[in-house]
PDB file of C-alpha atoms and ligand atoms in Angstrom:
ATOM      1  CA  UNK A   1       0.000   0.000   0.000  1.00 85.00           C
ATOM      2  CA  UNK A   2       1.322   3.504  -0.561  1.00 92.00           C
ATOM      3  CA  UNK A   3       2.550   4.863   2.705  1.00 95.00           C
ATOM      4  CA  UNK A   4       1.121   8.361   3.600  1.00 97.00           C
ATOM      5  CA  UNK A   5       4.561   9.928   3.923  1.00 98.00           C
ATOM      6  CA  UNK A   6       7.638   8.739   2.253  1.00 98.00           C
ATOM      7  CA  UNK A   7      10.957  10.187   2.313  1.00 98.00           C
ATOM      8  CA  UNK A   8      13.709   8.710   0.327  1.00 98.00           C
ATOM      9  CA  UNK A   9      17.696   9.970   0.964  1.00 98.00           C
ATOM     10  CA  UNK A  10      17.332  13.096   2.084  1.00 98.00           C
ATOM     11  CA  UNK A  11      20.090  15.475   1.950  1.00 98.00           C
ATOM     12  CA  UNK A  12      20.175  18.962   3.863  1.00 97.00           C
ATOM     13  CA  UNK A  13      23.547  20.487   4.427  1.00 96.00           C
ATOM     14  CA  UNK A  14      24.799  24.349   5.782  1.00 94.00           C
ATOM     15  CA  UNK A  15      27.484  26.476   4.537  1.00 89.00           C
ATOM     16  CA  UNK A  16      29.506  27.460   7.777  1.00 87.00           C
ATOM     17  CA  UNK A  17      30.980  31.041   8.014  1.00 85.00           C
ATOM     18  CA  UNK A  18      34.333  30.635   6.072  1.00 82.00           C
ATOM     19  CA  UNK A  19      36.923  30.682   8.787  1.00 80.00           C
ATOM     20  CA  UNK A  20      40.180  30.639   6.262  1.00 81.00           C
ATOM     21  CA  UNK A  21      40.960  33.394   3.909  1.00 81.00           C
ATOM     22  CA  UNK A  22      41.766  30.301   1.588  1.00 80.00           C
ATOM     23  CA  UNK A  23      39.410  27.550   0.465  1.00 79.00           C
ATOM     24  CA  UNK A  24      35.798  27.256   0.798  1.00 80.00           C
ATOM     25  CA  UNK A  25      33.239  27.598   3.707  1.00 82.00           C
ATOM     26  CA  UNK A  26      32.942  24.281   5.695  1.00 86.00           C
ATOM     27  CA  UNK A  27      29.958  22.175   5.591  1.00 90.00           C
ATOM     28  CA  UNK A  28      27.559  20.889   7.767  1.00 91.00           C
ATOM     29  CA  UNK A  29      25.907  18.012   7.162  1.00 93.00           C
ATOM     30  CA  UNK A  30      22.905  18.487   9.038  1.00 96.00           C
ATOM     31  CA  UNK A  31      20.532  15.415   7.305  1.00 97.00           C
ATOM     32  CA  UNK A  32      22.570  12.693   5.739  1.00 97.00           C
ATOM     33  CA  UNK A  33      20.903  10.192   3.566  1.00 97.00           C
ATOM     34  CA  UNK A  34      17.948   9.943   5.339  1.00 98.00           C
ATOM     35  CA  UNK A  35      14.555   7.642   3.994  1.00 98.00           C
ATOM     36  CA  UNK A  36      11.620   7.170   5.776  1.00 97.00           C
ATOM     37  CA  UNK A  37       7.782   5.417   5.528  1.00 96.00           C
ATOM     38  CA  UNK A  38       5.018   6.394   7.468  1.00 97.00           C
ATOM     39  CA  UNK A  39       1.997   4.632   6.796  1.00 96.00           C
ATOM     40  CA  UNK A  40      -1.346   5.894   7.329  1.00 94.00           C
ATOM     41  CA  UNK A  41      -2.296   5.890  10.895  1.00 94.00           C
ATOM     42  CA  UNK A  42       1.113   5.393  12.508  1.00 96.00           C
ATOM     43  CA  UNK A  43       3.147   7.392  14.812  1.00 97.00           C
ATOM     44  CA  UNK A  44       6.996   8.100  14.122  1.00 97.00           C
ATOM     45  CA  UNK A  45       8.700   9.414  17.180  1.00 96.00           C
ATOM     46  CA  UNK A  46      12.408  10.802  16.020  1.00 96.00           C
ATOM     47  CA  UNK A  47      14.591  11.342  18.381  1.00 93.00           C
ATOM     48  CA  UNK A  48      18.402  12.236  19.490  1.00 90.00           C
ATOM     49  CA  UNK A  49      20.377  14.873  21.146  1.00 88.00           C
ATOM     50  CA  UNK A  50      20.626  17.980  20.273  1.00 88.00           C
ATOM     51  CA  UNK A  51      21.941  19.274  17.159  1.00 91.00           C
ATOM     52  CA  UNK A  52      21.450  15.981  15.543  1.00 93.00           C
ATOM     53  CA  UNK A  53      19.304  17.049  12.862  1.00 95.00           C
ATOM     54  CA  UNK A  54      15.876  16.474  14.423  1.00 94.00           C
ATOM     55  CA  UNK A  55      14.362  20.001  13.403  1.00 92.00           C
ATOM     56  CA  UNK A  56      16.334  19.912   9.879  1.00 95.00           C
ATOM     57  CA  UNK A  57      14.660  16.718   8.919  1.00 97.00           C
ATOM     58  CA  UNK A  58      11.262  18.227  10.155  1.00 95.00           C
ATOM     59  CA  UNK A  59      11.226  21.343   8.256  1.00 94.00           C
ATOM     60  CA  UNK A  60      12.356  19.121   5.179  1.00 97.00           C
ATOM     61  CA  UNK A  61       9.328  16.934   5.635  1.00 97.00           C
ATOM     62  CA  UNK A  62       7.077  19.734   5.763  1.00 96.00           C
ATOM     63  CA  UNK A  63       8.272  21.212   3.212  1.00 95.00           C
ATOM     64  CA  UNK A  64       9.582  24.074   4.747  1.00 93.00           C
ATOM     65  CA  UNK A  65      13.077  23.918   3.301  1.00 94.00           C
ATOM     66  CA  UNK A  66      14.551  22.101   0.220  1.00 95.00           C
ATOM     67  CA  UNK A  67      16.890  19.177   0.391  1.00 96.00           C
ATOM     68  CA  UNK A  68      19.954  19.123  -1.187  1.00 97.00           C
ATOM     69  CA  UNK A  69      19.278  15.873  -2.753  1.00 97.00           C
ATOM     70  CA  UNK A  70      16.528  13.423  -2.100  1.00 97.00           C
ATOM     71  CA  UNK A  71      12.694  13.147  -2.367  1.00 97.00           C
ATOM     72  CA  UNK A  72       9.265  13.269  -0.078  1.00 98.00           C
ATOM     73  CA  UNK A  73       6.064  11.586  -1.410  1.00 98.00           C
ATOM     74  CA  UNK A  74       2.912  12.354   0.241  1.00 98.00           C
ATOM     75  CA  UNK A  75       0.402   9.681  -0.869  1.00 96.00           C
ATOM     76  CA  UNK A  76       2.432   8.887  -3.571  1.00 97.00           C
ATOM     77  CA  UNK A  77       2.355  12.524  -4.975  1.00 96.00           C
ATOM     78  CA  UNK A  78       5.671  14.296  -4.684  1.00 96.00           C
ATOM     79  CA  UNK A  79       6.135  17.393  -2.683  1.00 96.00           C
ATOM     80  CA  UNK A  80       7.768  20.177  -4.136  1.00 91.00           C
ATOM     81  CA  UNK A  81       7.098  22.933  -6.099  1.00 87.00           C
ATOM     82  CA  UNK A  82       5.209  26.232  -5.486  1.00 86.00           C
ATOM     83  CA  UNK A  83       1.673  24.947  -5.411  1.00 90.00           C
ATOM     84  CA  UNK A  84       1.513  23.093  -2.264  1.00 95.00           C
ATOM     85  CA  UNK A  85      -1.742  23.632  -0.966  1.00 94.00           C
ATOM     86  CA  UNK A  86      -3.243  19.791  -0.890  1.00 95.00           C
ATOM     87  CA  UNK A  87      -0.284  19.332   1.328  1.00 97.00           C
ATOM     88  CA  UNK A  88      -0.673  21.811   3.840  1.00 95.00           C
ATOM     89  CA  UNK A  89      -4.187  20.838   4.152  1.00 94.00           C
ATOM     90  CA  UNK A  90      -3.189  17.513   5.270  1.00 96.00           C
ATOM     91  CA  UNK A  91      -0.092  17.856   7.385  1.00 97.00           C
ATOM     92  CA  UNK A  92       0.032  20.508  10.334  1.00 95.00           C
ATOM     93  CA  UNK A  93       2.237  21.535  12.837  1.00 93.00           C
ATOM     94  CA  UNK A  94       2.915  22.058  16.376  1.00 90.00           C
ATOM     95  CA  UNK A  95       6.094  23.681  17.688  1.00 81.00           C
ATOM     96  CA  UNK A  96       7.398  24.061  20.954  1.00 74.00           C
ATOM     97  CA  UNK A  97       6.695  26.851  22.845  1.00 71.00           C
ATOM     98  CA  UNK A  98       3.403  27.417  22.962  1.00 63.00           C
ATOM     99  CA  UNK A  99       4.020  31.542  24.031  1.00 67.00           C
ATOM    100  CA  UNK A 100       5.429  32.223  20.590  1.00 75.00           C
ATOM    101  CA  UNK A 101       3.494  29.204  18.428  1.00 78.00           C
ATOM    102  CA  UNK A 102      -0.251  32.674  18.913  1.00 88.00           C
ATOM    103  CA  UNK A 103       0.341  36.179  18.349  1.00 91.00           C
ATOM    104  CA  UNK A 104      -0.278  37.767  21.521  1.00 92.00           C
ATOM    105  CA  UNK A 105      -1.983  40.808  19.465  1.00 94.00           C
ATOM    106  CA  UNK A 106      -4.850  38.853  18.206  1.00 95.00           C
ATOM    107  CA  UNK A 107      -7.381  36.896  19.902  1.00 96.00           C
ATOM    108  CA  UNK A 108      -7.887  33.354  19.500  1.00 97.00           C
ATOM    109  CA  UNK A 109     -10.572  33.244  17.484  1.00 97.00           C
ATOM    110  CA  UNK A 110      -8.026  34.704  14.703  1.00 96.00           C
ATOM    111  CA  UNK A 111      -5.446  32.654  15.262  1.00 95.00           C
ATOM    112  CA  UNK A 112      -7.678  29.964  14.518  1.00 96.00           C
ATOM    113  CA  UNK A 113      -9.521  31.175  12.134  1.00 97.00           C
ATOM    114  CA  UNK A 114      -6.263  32.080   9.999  1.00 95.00           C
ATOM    115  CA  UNK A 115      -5.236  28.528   8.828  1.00 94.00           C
ATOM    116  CA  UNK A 116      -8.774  27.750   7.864  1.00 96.00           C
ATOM    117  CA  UNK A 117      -9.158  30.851   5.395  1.00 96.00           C
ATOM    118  CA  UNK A 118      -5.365  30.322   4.216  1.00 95.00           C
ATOM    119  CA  UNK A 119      -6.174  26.721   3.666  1.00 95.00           C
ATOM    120  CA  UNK A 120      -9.717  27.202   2.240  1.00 94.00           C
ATOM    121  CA  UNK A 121     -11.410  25.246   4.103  1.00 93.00           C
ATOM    122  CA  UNK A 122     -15.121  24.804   3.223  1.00 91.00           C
ATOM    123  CA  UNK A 123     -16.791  24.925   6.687  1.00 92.00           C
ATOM    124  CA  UNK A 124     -18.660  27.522   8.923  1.00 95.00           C
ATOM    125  CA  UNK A 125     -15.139  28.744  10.601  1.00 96.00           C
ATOM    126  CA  UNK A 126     -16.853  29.750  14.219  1.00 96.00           C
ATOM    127  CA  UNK A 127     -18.455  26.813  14.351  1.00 97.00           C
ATOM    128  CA  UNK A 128     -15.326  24.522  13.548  1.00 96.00           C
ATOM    129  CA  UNK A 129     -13.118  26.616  16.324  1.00 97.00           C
ATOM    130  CA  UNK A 130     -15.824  26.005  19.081  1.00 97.00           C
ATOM    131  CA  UNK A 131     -15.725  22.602  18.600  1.00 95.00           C
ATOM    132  CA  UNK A 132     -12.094  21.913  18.236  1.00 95.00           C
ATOM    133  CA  UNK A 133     -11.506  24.290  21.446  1.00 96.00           C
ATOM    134  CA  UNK A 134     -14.304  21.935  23.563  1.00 94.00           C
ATOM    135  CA  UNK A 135     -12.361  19.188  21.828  1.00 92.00           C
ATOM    136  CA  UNK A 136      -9.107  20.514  23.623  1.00 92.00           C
ATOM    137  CA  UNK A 137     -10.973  21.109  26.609  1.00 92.00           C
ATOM    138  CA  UNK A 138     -11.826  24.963  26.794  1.00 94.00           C
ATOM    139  CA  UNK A 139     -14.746  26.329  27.159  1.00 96.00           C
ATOM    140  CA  UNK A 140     -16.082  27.765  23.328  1.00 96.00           C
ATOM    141  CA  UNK A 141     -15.768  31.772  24.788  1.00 96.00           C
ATOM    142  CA  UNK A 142     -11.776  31.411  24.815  1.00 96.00           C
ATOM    143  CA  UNK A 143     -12.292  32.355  21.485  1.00 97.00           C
ATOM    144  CA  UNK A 144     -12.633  35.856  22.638  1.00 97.00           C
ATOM    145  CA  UNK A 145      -9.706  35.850  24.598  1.00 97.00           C
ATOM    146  CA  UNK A 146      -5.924  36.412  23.979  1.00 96.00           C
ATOM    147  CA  UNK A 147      -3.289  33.881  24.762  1.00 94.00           C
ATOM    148  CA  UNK A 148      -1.701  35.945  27.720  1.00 93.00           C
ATOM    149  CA  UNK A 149      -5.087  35.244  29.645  1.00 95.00           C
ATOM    150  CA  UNK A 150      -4.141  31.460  29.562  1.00 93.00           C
ATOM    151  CA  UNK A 151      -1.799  29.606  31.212  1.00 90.00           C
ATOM    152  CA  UNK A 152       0.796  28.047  29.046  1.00 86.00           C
ATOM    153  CA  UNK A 153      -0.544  24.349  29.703  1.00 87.00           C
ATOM    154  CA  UNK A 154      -3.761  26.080  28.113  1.00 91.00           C
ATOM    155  CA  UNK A 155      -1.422  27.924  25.078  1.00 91.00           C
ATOM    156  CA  UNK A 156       0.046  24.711  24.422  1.00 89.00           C
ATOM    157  CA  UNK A 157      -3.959  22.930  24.112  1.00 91.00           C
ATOM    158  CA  UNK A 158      -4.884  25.951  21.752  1.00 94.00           C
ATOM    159  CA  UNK A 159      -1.954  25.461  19.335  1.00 93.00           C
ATOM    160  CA  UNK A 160      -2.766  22.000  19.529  1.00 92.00           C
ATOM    161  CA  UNK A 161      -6.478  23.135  18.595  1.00 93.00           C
ATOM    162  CA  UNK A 162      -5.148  25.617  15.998  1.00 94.00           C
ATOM    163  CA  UNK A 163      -3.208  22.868  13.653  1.00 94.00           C
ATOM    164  CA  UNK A 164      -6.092  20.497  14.414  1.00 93.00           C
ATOM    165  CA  UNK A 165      -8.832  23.086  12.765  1.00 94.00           C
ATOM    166  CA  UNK A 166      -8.049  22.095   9.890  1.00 94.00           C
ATOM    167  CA  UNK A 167      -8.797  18.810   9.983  1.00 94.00           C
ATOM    168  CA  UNK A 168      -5.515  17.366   8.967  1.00 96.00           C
ATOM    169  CA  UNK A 169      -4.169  13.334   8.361  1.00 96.00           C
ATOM    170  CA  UNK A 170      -0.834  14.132   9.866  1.00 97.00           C
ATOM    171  CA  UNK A 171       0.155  15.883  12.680  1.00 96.00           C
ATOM    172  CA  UNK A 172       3.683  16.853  13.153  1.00 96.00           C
ATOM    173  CA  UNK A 173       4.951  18.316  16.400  1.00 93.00           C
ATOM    174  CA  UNK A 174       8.224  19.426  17.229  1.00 90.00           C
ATOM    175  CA  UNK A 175       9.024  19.619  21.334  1.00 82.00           C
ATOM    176  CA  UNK A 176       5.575  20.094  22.002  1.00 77.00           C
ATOM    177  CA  UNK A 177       5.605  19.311  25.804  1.00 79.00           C
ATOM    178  CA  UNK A 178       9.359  20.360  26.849  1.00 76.00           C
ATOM    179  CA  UNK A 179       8.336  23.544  28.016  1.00 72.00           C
ATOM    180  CA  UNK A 180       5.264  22.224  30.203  1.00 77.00           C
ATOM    181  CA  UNK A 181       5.362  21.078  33.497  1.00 80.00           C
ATOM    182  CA  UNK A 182       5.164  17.323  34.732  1.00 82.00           C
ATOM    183  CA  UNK A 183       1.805  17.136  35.690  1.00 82.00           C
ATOM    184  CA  UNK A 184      -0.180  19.672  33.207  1.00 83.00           C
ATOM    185  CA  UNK A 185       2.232  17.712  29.837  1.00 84.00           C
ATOM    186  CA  UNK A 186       0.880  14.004  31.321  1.00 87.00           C
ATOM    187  CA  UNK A 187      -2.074  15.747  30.688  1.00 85.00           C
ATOM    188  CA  UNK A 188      -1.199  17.236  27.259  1.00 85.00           C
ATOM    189  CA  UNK A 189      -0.262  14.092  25.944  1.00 89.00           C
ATOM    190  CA  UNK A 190      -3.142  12.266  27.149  1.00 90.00           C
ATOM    191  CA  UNK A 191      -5.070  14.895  25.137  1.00 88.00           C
ATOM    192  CA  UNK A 192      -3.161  14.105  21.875  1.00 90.00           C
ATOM    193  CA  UNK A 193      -3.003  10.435  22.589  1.00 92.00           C
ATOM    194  CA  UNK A 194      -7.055  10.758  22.422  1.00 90.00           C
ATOM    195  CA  UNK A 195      -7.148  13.128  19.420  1.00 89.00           C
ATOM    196  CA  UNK A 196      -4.954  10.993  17.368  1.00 91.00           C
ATOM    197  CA  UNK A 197      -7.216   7.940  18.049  1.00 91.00           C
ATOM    198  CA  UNK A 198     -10.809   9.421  17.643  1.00 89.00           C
ATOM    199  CA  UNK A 199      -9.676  11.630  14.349  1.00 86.00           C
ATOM    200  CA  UNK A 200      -7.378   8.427  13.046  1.00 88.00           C
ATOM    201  CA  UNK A 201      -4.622  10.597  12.838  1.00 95.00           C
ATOM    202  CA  UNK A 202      -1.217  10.106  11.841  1.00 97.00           C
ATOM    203  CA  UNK A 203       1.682  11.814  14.201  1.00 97.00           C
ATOM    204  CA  UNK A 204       5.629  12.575  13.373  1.00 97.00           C
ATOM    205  CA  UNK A 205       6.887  13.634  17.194  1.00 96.00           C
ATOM    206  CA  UNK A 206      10.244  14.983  17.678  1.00 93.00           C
ATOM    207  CA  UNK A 207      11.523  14.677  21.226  1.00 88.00           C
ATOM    208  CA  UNK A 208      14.698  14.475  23.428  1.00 81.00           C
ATOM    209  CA  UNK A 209      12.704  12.241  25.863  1.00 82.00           C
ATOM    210  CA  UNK A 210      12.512   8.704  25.059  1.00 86.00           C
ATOM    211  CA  UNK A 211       9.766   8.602  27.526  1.00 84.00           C
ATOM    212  CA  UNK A 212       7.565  10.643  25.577  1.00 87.00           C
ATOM    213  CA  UNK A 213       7.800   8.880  22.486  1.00 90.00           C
ATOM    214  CA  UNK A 214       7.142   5.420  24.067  1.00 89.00           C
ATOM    215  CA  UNK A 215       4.207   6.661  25.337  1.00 89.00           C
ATOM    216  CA  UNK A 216       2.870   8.271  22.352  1.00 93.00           C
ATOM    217  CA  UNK A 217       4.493   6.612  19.000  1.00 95.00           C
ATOM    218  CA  UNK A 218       4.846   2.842  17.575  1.00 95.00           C
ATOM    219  CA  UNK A 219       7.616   3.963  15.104  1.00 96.00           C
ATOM    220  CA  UNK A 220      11.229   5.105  16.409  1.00 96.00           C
ATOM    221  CA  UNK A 221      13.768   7.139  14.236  1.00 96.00           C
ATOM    222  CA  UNK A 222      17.050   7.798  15.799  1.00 94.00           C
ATOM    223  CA  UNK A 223      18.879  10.263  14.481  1.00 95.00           C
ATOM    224  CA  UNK A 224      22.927  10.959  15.147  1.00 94.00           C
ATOM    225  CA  UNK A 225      24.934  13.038  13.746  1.00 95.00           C
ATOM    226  CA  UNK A 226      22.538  13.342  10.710  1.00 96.00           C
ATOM    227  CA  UNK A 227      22.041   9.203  10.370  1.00 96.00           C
ATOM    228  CA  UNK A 228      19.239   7.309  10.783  1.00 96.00           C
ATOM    229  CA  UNK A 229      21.615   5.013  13.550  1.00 95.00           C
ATOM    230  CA  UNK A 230      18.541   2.907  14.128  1.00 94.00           C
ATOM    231  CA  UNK A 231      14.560   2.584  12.526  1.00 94.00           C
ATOM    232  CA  UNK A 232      11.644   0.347  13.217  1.00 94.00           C
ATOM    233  CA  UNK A 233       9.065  -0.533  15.211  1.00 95.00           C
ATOM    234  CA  UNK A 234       9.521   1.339  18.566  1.00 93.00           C
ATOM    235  CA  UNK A 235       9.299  -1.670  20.545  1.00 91.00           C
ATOM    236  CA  UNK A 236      11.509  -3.640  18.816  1.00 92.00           C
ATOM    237  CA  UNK A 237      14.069  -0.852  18.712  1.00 92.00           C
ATOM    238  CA  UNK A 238      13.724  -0.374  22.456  1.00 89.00           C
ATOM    239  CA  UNK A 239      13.710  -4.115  23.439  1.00 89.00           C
ATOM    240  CA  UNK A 240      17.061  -4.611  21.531  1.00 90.00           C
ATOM    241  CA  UNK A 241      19.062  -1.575  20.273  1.00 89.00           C
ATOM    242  CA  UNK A 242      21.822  -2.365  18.119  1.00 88.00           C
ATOM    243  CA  UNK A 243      23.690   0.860  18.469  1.00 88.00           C
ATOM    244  CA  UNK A 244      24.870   1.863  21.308  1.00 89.00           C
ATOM    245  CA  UNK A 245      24.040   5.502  21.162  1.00 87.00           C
ATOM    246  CA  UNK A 246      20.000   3.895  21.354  1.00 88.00           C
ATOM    247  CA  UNK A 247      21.470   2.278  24.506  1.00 88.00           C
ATOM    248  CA  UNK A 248      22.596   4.971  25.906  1.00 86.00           C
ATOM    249  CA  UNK A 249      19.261   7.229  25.202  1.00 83.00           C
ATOM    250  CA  UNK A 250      17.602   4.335  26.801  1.00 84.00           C
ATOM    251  CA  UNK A 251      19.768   4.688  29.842  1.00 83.00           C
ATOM    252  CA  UNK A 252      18.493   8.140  30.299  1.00 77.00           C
ATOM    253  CA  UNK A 253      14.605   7.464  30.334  1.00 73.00           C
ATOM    254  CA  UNK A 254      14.029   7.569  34.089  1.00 65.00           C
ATOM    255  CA  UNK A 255      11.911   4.419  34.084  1.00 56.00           C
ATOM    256  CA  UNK A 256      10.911   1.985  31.774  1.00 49.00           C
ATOM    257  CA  UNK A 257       6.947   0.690  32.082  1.00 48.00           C
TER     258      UNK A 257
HETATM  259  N1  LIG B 301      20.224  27.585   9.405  1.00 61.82           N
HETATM  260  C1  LIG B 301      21.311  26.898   9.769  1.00 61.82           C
HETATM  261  N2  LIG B 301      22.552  27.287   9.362  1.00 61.82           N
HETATM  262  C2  LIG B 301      23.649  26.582   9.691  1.00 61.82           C
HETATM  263  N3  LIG B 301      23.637  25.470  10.444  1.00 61.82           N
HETATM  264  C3  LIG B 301      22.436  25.040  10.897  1.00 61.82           C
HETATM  265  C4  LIG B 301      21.221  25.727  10.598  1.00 61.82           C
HETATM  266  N4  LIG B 301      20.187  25.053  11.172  1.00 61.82           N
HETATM  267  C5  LIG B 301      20.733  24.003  11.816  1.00 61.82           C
HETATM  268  N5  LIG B 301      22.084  23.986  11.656  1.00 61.82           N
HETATM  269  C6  LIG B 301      23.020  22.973  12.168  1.00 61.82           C
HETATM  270  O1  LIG B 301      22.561  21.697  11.757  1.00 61.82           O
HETATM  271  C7  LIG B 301      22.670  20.746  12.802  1.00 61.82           C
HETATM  272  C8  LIG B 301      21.295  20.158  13.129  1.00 61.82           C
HETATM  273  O2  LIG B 301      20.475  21.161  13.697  1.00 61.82           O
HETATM  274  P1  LIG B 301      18.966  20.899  14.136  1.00 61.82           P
HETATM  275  O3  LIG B 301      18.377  22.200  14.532  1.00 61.82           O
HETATM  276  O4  LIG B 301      18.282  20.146  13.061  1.00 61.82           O
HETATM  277  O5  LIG B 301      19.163  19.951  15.403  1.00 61.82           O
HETATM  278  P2  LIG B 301      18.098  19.386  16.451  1.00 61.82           P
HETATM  279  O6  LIG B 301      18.312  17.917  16.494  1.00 61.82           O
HETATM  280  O7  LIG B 301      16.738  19.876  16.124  1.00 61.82           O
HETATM  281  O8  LIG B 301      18.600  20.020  17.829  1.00 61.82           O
HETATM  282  P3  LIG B 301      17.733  20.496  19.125  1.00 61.82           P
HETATM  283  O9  LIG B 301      17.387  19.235  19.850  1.00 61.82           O
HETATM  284  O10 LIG B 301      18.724  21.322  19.895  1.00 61.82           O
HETATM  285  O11 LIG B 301      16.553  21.262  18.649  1.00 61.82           O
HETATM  286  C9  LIG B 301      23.312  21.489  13.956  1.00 61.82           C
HETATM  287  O12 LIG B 301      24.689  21.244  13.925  1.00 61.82           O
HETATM  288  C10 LIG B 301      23.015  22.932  13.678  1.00 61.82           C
HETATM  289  O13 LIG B 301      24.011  23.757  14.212  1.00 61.82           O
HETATM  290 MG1  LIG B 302      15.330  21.130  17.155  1.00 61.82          MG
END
């Protein structure tokens, strides 16, 4: 069957500042050969320290930024080119902080509203933001609010409303609960773990903590240095690594269910 997101070698490398008067600028290779399947309905967590090419690879995926080299399929069709709207009406995004993700200067009800009349989306737009904010678990009249009359646990359920507006197949999120304390991101994820199965969604999670992921994705990505080091079903990759960078992410994850 034709997986919902394929990626096949990507490429993504930066031009350093030039630190000789002779030769060229060094290179970073921040995405090396990188391919990917995500079928319909699964959940890819990708993780690894930082600065090993977690956000670079996102951005590529959602076609933010170009590869160098390599391609990205979206049921079957390829991504690229200047007329990408069928594409951003499936995939959305979620990014870390949640204080910077709304502008403070317009009241939720905008914010929402703005990806649906971007996108086009043929629905009553009021209607669609009440529900997806009681869907979140706010009350419908937040909509006349502005985000610094929420608490950031609350920010970080209205961005999560905002990219779900939409209606999208795949939700990508970036961070999402780093900047959320213990108790208010169990309850976060929860609340994503239930969105993604009553809307059958399909989730690509960046994270730096393994225990996230295990409780939210079946498909693990570990990225080092740029490499897929290790790919596969996330318990198989967790019940026997075979690099020993996976071993040692392991090692961090407080405890293991
Ligand atoms: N615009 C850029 N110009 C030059 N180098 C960049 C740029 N963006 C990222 N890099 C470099 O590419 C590498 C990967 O960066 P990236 O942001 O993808 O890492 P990450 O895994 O998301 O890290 P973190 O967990 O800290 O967010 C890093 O070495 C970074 O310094
Ligand atoms: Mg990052």
């Amino acid at each position: 069957m034709t997986p919902l997101l394929e990626a096949d070698t990507l490429i993504r490398s930066y031009r350093l500042p030039r630190r000789t008067l002779l030769g060229g600028p060094p290179i970073r290779q921040a995405v090396r050969e990188v391919s990917l399947r995500l079928p319909e309905g699964a959940r890819l967590g990708i993780v690894g320290e930082s600065g090993s090419g977690k956000s670079t690879l996102l951005r590529l995926l959602l076609a933010l930024d170009r590869p160098d080299s390599g391609t990205i399929r979206f049921r079957g069709r390829p991504v690229r080119g200047r007329d990408l709207l069928w594409f951003r009406r499936e995939v959305q995004v979620v990014l870390q902080d949640p204080a910077t993700a709304l502008n403070p200067h317009r009241t939720i009800r905008d914010s929402l509203a703005e990806p649906l009349e971007c996108l086009r989306i043929p629905e009553e737009h009021d209607a669609r933001i009440a529900e997806i904010l009681t869907a979140v678990g706010l009350e419908p009249e937040a909509a006349h609010r502005y985000p610094h009359q929420f608490s950031g646990g609350q920010r970080q359920r209205i961005a999560i409303a905002r990219a779900l507006a939409p209606r999208p197949t795949l939700l990508v999120v970036d961070e999402p609960f780093s900047a959320l304390d213990t108790a208010v991101r169990g309850h976060i994820i929860d609340l994503v773990r239930d969105l993604l199965t009553h809307n059958g969604l399909s989730l690509i999670l960046v994270s730096h903590d393994l225990g996230v992921v295990q409780q939210l994705c079946d498909q693990l990505l570990v990225l080092r240095d740029g490499v897929a080091v290790e790919q596969g079903p996330a318990r198989t990759v967790l019940d026997n690594p075979q690099h020993p960078y996976t071993e040692s992410l392991l090692r961090a994850v407080p405890s293991l269910p």
